[in-house]
Amino acid sequence: MIETLKSNAARVRTSLVLPANLLPAALENSVRAFSELAPTGCILTKLDEAPCSGGALSLARRHGLPLDSVTAGQRVPEDIQFADARRRVC
């Protein structure tokens, strides 16, 4: 699957999906594990389960991954939101 995505990289925009409730080390491991796909952004999920999203936001910034969208809740697509910096400060 990874090879297929890499071979179509010019036609596919890759976003890394990260649960905001993971510990920073686990988030870092996820970014490293999928770095060969060269994601151009990220989607933070489970914001409703994270006491603070600051760690996930810092990690995204550190790795140059713009925040594409976020989710907070179980209803899809109703709970998907475009990223808005004013709403992400914790």
Coordinates of C-alpha atoms in Angstrom, one line a residue:
M1 CA 0.0 0.0 0.0
I2 CA 2.8 2.4 0.9
E3 CA 4.6 1.7 -2.4
T4 CA 1.3 2.4 -4.3
L5 CA 0.9 5.7 -2.5
K6 CA 4.5 6.7 -3.1
S7 CA 4.3 5.9 -6.9
N8 CA 1.2 8.2 -7.2
A9 CA 2.5 11.0 -4.9
A10 CA 2.2 13.6 -7.6
R11 CA -1.6 13.0 -7.9
V12 CA -2.3 12.3 -4.2
R13 CA -2.3 14.7 -1.3
T14 CA -1.3 12.8 1.8
S15 CA -2.5 13.9 5.3
L16 CA -1.4 12.2 8.4
V17 CA -4.2 11.4 10.8
L18 CA -3.2 11.7 14.4
P19 CA -5.3 11.1 17.5
A20 CA -4.8 14.1 19.8
N21 CA -5.1 12.0 22.9
L22 CA -1.9 10.1 22.3
L23 CA 1.2 10.7 24.4
P24 CA 3.9 12.9 22.7
A25 CA 6.2 9.9 22.2
A26 CA 3.5 7.9 20.5
L27 CA 2.7 10.8 18.2
E28 CA 6.3 11.2 17.3
N29 CA 6.5 7.5 16.5
S30 CA 3.5 7.8 14.2
V31 CA 5.1 10.8 12.3
R32 CA 8.3 8.8 11.9
A33 CA 6.5 5.6 10.8
F34 CA 4.8 7.4 7.9
S35 CA 7.4 10.0 7.0
E36 CA 8.3 8.1 3.8
L37 CA 4.9 9.1 2.5
A38 CA 5.9 12.7 2.8
P39 CA 2.5 13.9 4.2
T40 CA 1.7 17.5 3.4
G41 CA -0.7 18.1 6.3
C42 CA -2.4 16.4 9.3
I43 CA -5.8 15.8 10.7
L44 CA -6.2 15.7 14.5
T45 CA -8.8 13.4 15.8
K46 CA -10.3 12.7 19.2
L47 CA -10.0 16.3 20.4
D48 CA -13.0 15.6 22.6
E49 CA -10.9 12.9 24.4
A50 CA -7.7 15.0 24.8
P51 CA -7.3 17.1 27.9
C52 CA -5.2 19.5 25.8
S53 CA -4.2 19.4 22.1
G54 CA -1.1 21.5 22.6
G55 CA 1.3 18.5 22.3
A56 CA -0.2 17.4 19.1
L57 CA -0.2 20.9 17.7
S58 CA 3.4 21.4 18.6
L59 CA 4.4 18.1 17.0
A60 CA 2.6 19.1 13.7
R61 CA 4.3 22.5 13.7
R62 CA 7.7 20.9 14.5
H63 CA 7.3 18.6 11.5
G64 CA 6.0 21.2 9.1
L65 CA 2.5 19.6 8.9
P66 CA -0.2 22.2 8.5
L67 CA -3.4 21.3 10.3
D68 CA -6.0 20.4 7.6
S69 CA -9.0 19.5 9.8
V70 CA -10.0 18.2 13.3
T71 CA -12.6 15.9 14.7
A72 CA -14.3 16.0 18.1
G73 CA -16.9 13.3 18.4
Q74 CA -18.2 10.1 16.9
R75 CA -20.4 11.5 14.1
V76 CA -18.8 11.5 10.7
P77 CA -19.0 13.8 8.8
E78 CA -20.9 16.0 11.2
D79 CA -18.0 16.3 13.7
I80 CA -15.3 17.0 11.1
Q81 CA -14.2 20.7 11.2
F82 CA -11.8 22.7 9.2
A83 CA -8.8 23.8 11.2
D84 CA -9.2 27.2 12.9
A85 CA -6.3 28.4 15.1
R86 CA -8.6 30.5 17.2
R87 CA -10.4 27.4 18.4
R88 CA -7.3 25.3 19.0
V89 CA -5.7 27.2 21.8
C90 CA -5.8 25.3 25.1

